[in-house]
Coordinates of C-alpha atoms in Angstrom, one line a residue:
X10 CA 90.6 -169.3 47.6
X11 CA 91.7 -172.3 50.5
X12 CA 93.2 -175.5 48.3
X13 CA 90.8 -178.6 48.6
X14 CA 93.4 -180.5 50.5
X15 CA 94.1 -177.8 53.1
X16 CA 90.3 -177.3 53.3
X17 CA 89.8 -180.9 54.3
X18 CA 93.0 -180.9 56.8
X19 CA 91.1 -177.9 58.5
X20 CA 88.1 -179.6 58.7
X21 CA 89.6 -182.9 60.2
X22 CA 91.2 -180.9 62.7
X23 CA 88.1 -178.9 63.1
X24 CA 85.6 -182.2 64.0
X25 CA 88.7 -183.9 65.7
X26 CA 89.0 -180.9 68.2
X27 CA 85.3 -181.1 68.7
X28 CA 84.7 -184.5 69.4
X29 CA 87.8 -184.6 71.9
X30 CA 86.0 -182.6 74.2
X31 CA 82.9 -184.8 73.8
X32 CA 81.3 -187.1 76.5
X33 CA 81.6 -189.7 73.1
X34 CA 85.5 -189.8 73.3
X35 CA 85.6 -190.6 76.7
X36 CA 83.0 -193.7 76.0
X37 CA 84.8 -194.6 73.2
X38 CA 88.2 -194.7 75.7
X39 CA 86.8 -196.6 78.2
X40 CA 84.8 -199.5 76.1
X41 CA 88.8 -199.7 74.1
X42 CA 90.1 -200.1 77.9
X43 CA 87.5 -202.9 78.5
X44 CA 88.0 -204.7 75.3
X45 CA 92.1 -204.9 76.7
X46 CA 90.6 -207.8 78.6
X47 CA 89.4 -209.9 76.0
X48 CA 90.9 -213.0 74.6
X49 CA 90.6 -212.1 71.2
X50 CA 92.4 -208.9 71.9
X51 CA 96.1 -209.9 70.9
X52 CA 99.2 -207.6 71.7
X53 CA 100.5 -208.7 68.2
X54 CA 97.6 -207.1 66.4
X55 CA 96.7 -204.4 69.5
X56 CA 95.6 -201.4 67.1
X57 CA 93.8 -203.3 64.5
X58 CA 91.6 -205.7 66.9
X59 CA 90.3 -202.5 69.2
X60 CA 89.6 -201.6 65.7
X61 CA 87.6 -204.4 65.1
X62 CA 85.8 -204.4 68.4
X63 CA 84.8 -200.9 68.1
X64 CA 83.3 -201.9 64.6
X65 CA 81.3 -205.1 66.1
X66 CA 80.1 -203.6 69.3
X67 CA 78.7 -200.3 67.1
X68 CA 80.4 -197.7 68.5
X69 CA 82.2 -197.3 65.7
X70 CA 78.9 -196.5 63.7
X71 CA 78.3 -193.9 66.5
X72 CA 81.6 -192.1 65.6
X73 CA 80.6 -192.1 62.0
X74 CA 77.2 -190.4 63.1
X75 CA 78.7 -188.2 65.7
X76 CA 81.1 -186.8 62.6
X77 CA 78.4 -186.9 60.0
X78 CA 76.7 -184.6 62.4
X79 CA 79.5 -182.1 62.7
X80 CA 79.8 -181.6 59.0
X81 CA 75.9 -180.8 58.6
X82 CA 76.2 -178.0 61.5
X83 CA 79.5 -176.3 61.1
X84 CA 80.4 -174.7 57.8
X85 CA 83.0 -175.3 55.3
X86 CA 86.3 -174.0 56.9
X87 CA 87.5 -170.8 55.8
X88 CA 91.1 -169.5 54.7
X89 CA 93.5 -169.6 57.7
X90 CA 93.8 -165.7 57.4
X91 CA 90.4 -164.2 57.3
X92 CA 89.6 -163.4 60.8
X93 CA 87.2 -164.6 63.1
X94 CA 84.4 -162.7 62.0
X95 CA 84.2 -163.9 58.6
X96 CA 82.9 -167.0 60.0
X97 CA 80.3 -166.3 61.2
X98 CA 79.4 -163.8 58.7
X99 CA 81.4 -163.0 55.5
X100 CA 79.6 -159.7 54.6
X101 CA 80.7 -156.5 56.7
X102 CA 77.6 -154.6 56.3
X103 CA 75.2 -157.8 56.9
X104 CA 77.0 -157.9 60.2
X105 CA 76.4 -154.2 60.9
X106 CA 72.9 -154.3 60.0
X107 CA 72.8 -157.5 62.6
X108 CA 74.7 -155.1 64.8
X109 CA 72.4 -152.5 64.8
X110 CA 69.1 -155.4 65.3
X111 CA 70.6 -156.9 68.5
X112 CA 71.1 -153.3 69.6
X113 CA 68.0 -152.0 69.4
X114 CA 66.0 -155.3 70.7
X115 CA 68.1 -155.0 73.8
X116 CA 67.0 -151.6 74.3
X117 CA 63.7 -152.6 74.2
X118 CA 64.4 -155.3 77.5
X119 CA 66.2 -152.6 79.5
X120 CA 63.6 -150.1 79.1
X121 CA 60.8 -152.7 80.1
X122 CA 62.7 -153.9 83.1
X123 CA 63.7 -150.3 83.8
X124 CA 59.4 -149.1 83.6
X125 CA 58.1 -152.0 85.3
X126 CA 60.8 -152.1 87.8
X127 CA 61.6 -155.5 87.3
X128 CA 65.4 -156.6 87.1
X129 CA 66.7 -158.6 84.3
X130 CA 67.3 -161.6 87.0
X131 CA 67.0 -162.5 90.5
X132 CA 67.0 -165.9 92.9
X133 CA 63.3 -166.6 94.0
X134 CA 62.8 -166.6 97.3
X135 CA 62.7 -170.6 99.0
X136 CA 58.8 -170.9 99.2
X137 CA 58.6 -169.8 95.3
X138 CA 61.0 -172.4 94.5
X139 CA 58.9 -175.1 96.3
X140 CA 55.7 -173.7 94.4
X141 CA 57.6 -173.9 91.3
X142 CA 58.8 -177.3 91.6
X143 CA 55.7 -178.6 92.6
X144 CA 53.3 -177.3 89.9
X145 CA 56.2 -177.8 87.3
X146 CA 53.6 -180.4 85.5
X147 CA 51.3 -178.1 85.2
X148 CA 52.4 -174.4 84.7
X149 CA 49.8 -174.1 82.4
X150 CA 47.4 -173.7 85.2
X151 CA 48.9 -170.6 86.4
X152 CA 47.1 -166.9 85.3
X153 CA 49.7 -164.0 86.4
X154 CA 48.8 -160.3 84.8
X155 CA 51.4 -160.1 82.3
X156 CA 49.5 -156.9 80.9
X157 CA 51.7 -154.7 81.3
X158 CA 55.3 -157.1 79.4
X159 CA 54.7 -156.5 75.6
X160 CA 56.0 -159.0 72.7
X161 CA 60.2 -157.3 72.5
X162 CA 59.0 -157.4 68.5
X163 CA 56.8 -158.6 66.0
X164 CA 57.8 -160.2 62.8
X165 CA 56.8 -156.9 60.9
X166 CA 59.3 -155.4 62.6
X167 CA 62.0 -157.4 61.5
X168 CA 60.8 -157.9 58.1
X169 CA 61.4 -153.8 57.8
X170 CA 64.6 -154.1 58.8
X171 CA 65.7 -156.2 56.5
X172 CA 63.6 -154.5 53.6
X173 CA 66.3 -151.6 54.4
X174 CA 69.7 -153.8 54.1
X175 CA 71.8 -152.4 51.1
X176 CA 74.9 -153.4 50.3
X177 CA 77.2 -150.5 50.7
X178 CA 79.3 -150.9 46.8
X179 CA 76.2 -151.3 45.0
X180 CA 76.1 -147.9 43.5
X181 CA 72.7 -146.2 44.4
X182 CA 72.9 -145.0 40.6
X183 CA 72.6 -148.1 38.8
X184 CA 70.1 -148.9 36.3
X185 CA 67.9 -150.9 39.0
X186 CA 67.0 -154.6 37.8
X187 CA 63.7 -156.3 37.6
X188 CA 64.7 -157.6 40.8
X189 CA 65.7 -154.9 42.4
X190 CA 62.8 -152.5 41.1
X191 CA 60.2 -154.6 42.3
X192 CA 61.0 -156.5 45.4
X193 CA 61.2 -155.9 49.0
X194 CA 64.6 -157.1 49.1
X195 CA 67.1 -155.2 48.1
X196 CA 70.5 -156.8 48.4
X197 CA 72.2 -158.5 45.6
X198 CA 72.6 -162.2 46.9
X199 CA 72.7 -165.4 44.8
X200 CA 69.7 -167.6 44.7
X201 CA 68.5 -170.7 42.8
X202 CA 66.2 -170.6 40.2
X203 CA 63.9 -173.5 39.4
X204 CA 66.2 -175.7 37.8
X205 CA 68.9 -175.6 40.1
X206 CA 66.1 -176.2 42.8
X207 CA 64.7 -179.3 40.9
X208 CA 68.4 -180.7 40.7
X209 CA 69.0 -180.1 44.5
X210 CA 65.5 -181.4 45.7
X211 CA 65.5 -184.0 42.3
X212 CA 63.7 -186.9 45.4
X213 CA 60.6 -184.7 45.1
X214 CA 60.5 -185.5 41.3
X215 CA 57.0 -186.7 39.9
X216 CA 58.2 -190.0 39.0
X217 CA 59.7 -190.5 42.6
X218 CA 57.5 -192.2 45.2
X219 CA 56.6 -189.7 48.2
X220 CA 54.8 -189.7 51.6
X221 CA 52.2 -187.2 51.4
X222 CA 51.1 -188.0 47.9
X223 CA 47.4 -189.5 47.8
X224 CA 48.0 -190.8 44.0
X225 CA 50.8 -191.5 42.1
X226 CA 50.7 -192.7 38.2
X227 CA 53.9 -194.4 38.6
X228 CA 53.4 -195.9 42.2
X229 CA 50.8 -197.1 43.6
X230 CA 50.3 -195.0 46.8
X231 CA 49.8 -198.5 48.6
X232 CA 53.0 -200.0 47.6
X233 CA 55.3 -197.6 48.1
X234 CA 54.2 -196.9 51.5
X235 CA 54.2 -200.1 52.7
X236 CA 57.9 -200.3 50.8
X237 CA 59.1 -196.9 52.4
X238 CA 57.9 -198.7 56.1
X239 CA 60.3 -201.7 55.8
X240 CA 63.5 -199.2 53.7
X241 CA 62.9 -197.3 57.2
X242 CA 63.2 -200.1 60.0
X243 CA 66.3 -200.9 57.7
X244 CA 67.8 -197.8 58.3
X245 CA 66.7 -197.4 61.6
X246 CA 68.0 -200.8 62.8
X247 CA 71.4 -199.9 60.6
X248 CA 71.8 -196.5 63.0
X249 CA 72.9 -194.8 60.2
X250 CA 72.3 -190.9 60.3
X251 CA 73.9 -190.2 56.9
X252 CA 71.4 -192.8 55.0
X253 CA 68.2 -192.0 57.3
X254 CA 69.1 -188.3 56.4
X255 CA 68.3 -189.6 52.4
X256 CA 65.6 -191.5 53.9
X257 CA 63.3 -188.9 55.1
X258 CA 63.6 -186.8 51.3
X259 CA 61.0 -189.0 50.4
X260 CA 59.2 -188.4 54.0
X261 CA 58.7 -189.9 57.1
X262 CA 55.9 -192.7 58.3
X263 CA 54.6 -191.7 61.1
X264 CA 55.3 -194.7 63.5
X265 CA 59.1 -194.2 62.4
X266 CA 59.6 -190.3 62.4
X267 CA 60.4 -189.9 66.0
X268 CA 63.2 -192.2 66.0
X269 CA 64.4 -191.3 62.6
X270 CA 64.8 -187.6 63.5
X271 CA 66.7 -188.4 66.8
X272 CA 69.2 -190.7 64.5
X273 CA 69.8 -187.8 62.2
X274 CA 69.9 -185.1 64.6
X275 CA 72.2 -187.7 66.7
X276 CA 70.4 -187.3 69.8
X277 CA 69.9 -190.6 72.1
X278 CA 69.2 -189.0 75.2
X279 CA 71.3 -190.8 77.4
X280 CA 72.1 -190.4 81.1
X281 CA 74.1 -187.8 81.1
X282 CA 72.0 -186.1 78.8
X283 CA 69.0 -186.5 81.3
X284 CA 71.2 -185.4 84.1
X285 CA 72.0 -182.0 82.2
X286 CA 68.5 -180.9 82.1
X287 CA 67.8 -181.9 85.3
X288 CA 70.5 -179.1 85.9
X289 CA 68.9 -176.7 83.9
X290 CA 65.4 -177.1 85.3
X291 CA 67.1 -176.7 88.9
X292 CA 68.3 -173.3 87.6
X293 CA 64.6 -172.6 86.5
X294 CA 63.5 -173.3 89.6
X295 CA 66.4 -171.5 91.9
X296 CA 66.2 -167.8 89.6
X297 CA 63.8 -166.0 88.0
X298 CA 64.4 -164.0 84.9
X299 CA 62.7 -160.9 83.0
X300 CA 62.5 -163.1 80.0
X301 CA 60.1 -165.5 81.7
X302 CA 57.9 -163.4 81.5
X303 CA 57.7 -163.1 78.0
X304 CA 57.8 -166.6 77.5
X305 CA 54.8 -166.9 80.0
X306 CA 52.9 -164.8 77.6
X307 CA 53.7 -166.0 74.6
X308 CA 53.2 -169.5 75.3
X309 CA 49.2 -168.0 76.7
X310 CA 48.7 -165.8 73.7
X311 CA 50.3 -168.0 71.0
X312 CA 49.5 -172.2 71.9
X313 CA 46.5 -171.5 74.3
X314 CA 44.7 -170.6 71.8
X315 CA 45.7 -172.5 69.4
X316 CA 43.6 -175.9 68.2
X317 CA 46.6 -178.1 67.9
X318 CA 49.1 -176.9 70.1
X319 CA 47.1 -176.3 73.1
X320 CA 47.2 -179.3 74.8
X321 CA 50.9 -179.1 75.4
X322 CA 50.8 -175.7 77.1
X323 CA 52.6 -177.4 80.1
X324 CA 55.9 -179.1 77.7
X325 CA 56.5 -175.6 75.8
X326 CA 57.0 -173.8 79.5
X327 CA 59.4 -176.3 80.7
X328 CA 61.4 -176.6 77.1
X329 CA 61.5 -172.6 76.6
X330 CA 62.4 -172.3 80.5
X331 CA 65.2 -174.5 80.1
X332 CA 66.3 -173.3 77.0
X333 CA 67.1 -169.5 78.3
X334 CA 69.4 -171.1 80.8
X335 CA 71.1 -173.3 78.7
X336 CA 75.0 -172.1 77.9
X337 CA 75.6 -174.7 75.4
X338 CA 73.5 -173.1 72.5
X339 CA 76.2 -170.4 73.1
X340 CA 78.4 -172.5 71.2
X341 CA 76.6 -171.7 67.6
X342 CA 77.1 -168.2 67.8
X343 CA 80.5 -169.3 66.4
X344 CA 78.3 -169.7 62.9
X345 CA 76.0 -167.6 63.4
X346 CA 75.9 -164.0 62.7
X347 CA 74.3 -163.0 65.7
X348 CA 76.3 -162.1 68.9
X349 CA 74.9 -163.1 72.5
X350 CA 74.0 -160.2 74.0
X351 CA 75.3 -159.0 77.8
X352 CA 74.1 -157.7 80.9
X353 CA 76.6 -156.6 83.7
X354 CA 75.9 -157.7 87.7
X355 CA 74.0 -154.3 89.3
X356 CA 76.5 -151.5 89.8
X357 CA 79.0 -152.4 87.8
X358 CA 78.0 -151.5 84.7
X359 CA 80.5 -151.4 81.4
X360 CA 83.2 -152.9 83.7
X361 CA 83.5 -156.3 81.0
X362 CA 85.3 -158.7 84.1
X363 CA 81.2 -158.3 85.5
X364 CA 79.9 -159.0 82.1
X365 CA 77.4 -162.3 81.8
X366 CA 75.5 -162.6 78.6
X367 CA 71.4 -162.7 79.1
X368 CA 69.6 -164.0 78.7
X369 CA 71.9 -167.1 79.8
X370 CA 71.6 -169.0 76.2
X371 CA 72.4 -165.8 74.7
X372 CA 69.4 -166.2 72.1
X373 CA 66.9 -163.0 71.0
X374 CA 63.6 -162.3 72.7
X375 CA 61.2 -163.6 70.1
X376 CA 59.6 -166.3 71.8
X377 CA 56.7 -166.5 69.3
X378 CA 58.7 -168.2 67.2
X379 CA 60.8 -170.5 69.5
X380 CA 57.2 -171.8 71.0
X381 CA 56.2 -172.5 67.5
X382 CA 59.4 -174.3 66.9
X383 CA 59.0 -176.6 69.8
X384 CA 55.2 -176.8 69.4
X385 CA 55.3 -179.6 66.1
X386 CA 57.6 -181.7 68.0
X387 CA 55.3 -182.2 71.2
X388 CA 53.7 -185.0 68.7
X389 CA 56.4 -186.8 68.8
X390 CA 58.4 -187.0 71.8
X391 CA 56.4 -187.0 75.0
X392 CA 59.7 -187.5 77.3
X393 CA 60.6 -183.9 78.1
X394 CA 64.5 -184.1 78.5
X395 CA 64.1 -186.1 74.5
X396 CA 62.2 -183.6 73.7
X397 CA 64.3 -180.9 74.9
X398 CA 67.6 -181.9 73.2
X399 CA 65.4 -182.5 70.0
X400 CA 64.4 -178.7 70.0
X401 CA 67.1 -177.3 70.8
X402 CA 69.4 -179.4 68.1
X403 CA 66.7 -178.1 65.5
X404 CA 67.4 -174.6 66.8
X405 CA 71.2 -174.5 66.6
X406 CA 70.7 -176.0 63.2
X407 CA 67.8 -175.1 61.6
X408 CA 66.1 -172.2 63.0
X409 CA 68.3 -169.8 64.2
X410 CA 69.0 -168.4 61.0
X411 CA 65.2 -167.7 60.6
X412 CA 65.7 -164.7 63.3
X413 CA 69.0 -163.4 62.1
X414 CA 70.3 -161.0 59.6
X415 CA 73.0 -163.1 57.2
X416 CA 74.0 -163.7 53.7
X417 CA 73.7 -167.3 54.4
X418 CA 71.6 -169.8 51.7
X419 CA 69.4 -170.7 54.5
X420 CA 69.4 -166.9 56.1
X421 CA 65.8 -166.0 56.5
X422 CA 67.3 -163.0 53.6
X423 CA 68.2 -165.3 51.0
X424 CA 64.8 -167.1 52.1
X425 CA 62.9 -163.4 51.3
X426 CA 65.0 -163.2 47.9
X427 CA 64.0 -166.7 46.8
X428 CA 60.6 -165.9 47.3
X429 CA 60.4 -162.9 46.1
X430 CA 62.6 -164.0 42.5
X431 CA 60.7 -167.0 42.0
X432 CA 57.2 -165.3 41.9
X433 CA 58.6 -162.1 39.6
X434 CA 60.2 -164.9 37.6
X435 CA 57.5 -167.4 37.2
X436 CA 54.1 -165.2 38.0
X437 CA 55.4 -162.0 37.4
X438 CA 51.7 -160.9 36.6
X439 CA 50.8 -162.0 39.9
X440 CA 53.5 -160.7 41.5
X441 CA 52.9 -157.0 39.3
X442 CA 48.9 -157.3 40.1
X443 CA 49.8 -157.5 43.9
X444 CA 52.7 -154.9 43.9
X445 CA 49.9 -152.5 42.2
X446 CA 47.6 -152.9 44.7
X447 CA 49.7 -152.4 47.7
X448 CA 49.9 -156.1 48.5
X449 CA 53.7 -157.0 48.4
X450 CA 53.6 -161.1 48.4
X451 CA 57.0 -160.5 50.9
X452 CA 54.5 -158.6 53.8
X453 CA 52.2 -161.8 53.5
X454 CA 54.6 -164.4 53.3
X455 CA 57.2 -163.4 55.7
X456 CA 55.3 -164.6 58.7
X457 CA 55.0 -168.2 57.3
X458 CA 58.8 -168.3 56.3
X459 CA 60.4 -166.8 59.9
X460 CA 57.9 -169.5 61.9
X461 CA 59.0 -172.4 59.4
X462 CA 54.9 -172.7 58.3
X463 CA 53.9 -173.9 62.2
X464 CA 50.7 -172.3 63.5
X465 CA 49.6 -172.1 59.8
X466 CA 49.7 -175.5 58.2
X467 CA 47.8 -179.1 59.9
X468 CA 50.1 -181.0 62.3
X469 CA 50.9 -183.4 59.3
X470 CA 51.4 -181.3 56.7
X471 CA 54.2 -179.5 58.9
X472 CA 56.1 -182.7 59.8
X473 CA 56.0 -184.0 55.9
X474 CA 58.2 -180.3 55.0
X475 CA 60.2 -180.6 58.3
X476 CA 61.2 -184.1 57.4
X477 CA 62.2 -182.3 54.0
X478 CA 64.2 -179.6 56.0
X479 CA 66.0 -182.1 57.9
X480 CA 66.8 -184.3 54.8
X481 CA 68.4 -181.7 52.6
X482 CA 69.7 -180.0 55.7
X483 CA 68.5 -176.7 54.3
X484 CA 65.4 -173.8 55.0
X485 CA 65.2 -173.1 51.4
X486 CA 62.2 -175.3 51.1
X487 CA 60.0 -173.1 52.5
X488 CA 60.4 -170.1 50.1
X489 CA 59.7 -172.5 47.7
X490 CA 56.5 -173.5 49.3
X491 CA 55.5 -169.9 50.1
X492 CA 55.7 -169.7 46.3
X493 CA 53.7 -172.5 45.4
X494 CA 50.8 -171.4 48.3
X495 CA 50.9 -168.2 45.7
X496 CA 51.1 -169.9 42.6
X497 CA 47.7 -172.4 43.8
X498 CA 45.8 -168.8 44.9
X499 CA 47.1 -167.0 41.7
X500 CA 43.6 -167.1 40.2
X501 CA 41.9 -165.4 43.3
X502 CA 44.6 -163.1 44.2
X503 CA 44.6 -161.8 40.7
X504 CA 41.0 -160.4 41.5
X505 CA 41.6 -159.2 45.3
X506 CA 42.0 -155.2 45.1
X507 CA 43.3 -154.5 48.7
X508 CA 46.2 -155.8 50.7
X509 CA 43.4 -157.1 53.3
X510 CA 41.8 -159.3 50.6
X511 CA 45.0 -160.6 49.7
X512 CA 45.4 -161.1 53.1
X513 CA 42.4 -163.5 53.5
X514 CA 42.8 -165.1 50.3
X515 CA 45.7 -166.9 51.9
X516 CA 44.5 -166.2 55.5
X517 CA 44.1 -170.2 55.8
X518 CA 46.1 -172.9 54.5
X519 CA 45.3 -175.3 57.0
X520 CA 43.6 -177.2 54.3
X521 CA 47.1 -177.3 52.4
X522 CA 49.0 -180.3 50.9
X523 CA 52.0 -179.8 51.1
X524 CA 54.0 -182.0 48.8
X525 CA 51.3 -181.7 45.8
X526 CA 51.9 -178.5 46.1
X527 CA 55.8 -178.4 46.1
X528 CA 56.0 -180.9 43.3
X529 CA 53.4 -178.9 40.8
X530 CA 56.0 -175.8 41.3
X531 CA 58.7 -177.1 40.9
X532 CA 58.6 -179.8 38.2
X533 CA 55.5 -178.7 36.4
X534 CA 56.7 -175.2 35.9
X535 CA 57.3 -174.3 32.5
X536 CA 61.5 -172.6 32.4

């Protein structure tokens, strides 16, 4: 067990390491060198009036947000002995099983670059790079035959592999328990039940004012709105990501949400910032990779055909195309479970000095999900290099551990378990009526869970949970809502016979609202 006070030394070393290398310090170094030339600046006082400066000219509250945002990404520092591993994922045979996942999806890209002889990467020739650059506004016009690249896998695919995790010291002859017996999951992780949920997400009380509510019999819906609209300028004009982080627990309006995401994800998209994807759409356009392919696919068979999404086919190329090349999302493998994967330069194969990970951003193949990630947030931020940085700070936060195998509260595992506990617990009749019947809820809901509900709920039912995600810096939400979607089509589903008619009971919850929904469950459930 690490002491408290060593815990918090560790950590202040930890951000304080970080921030160093940060293009923040150097700011921070050069505005104290300019504020050497001001008369209030006395040598007397030297330390304690750059202080001040820094305070009055607000770069002081940028340091505050820059560490705020450290804290929420990286977790809680472990013992100075446990090795290296056990950050990024404590459980041995949840990394094996991860192990085993990365393995086999690679396998999958070799043998389609090895069929269609295509190689992994190569530079496109000069007139290909002109064509590129030109039409770089509108890819979306472009048909190539991708017939013969198929999806590297489907969500089914990963949802059996992690209804075959076990943990390795739970004796196979235990007595199993009603978990156990009739879940998908099968791994003995801790999860919340409902009143340790309505304590951690207490802001989506009844009582409690919320955007997204039509009617409220303590607030009139009016009111609060027009209350929660002048609370947000506030914070907005404060720059402060820890309180607009509160903030958005009650939801976002509209007109503020853009900006109010950007404070807490501490993204202001500054020069350098639009300099760096400059870089990384020059390295779109100079090479060609395997996997652009696949994202030129997905993008056609998932947003072109989608009502909402459509319409931005042309952003989602550009993000996703400068998102394989980008090495600084290598940086969260550090917390996450999940190991970049590696490729070696043509003929040198196993020798590690000719090692380069691939694709360059070192993330999996499922692009299905990454477009519906970036997808939501094409409402919002219409400046692609904003929009980029946006995206991929929701990734390294958020979403990653959506498409990874950990024992992590957010893990898309402990997401399945929630589920699947809080339906046995609180419908188990449902939940027996459906296992009967060859309907697991897990093999319907899984799909809404690993895309974060986009492509399934309206445009503004999906921002109203995200701003939920971002404000209690958790996924777990959205088991809970998968939960209440069951709980609201318990009376039909109790009469659907076949998996298929489960299937379209719940085949469209575009019509959803979400925070009605969420606040039934949880605070009108009897425990």
């Amino acid at each position: 067990m690490l002491d408290p006070d060593r815990g918090l030394s560790l950590t202040i070393a930890r951000v304080v390491q970080r921030l160093q290398g940060s293009s923040l310090h150097s700011q921070l170094e050069r505005q104290a060198r300019v504020s050497l030339h001001k008369p209030e600046i006395k040598l007397e006082s030297l330390k304690e009036d750059i202080k001040d400066f820094l305070k009055t000219s607000g770069w002081e509250k940028k340091l505050q947000n820059a560490v705020y945002s450290e804290l929420n990404m990286f977790p809680s520092p472990c013992h100075p002995a446990a090795p290296p591993e056990h950050i990024k994922e404590p459980l041995a045979y949840m990394r094996k099983a991860q192990g085993s996942w990365e393995k086999r999806i690679l396998k999958s890209l070799n043998s389609m670059s090895t069929e269609l002889n295509i190689p992994l990467a190569q530079k496109r020739p000069a007139n290909e790079q002109k064509e590129l650059l030109n039409k770089w506004n509108e890819m979306g016009t472009d048909e190539p035959d991708l017939s013969l690249f198929r999806p590297v896998y489907a969500p089914k695919d990963f949802l059996e592999v992690l209804m075959n995790l076990r943990n390795p010291n739970y004796e196979n002859g235990e007595q199993p328990s009603f978990r156990n017996h009739l879940g998908l999951i099968q791994v003995p992780l801790k999860v919340k039940d409902i009143p340790e949920l309505k304590e951690d997400f207490s802001e989506l009380g009844l009582n409690i004012g919320q955007l997204g509510i039509d009617d409220s019999a303590q607030v009139p819906p009016e009111f609060f709105e027009n209350e929660h609209v002048r609370v947000g300028q506030k914070v907005l004009a404060e720059q402060d990501s820890a309180a607009a982080q509160q903030y958005v627990r009650q939801g976002c309006p509209t007109a503020l949400r853009a900006d109010l995401w950007a404070l807490i994800l501490n993204i202001s998209n500054q020069p350098e910032d639009i300099l760096y994807y400059e870089q990384l759409k020059s390295n779109v356009i100079q090479h060609d990779l395997l996997v652009d392919s696949l994202i030129y696919k997905d993008v056609k068979l998932t947003a072109s055909n989608d009502d909402y999404y459509f319409v931005f086919e042309d952003y989602l190329y550009q993000v996703l195309l400068c998102f394989s090349r980008d090495t600084s999302v290598l940086e969260h493998f550090t917390y996450s479970s999940a190991t970049p994967p590696k490729s070696y330069i043509q003929g040198k194969l196993g020798m590690e000095e000719y090692a380069v990970f691939y694709p360059p951003n070192g993330m999996n193949f499922n692009y299905n999900s990454f477009i519906l990630s970036v997808a939501p947030l094409c409402f919002l931020y219409h400046e692609p290099s904003k929009l980029y940085q946006i995206f991929r700070e929701m990734y390294v936060r958020f979403f990653f551990r959506l498409h990874s195998i950990s024992s992590h509260p957010s893990g898309i595992v402990s997401l399945c378990l929630l589920f699947e506990t809080l339906l046995q617990t609180h419908l188990p009749q449902l939940f027996y009526h459906l296992r009967e019947i060859g309907a697991q809820p897990l093999r319907i809901s899984f799909k809404w869970m690993v895309r974060a509900f986009s492509g399934y709920l309206a445009t503004d039912q999906l921002l109203l949970l995200w701003d939920r995600i971002l404000g209690y810096n958790s996924l777990e939400i959205l088991a809970v809502l998968a939960a209440a979607v069951f709980a609201f089509r318990a009376v039909n589903l109790m009469e659907v016979t076949s998996l298929a008619a489960a299937e379209a009971v719940l085949a469209d919850l575009s019509t959803l609202k979400v925070m009605p929904l969420l606040q039934i469950f949880l605070f009108a459930t009897v425990t």
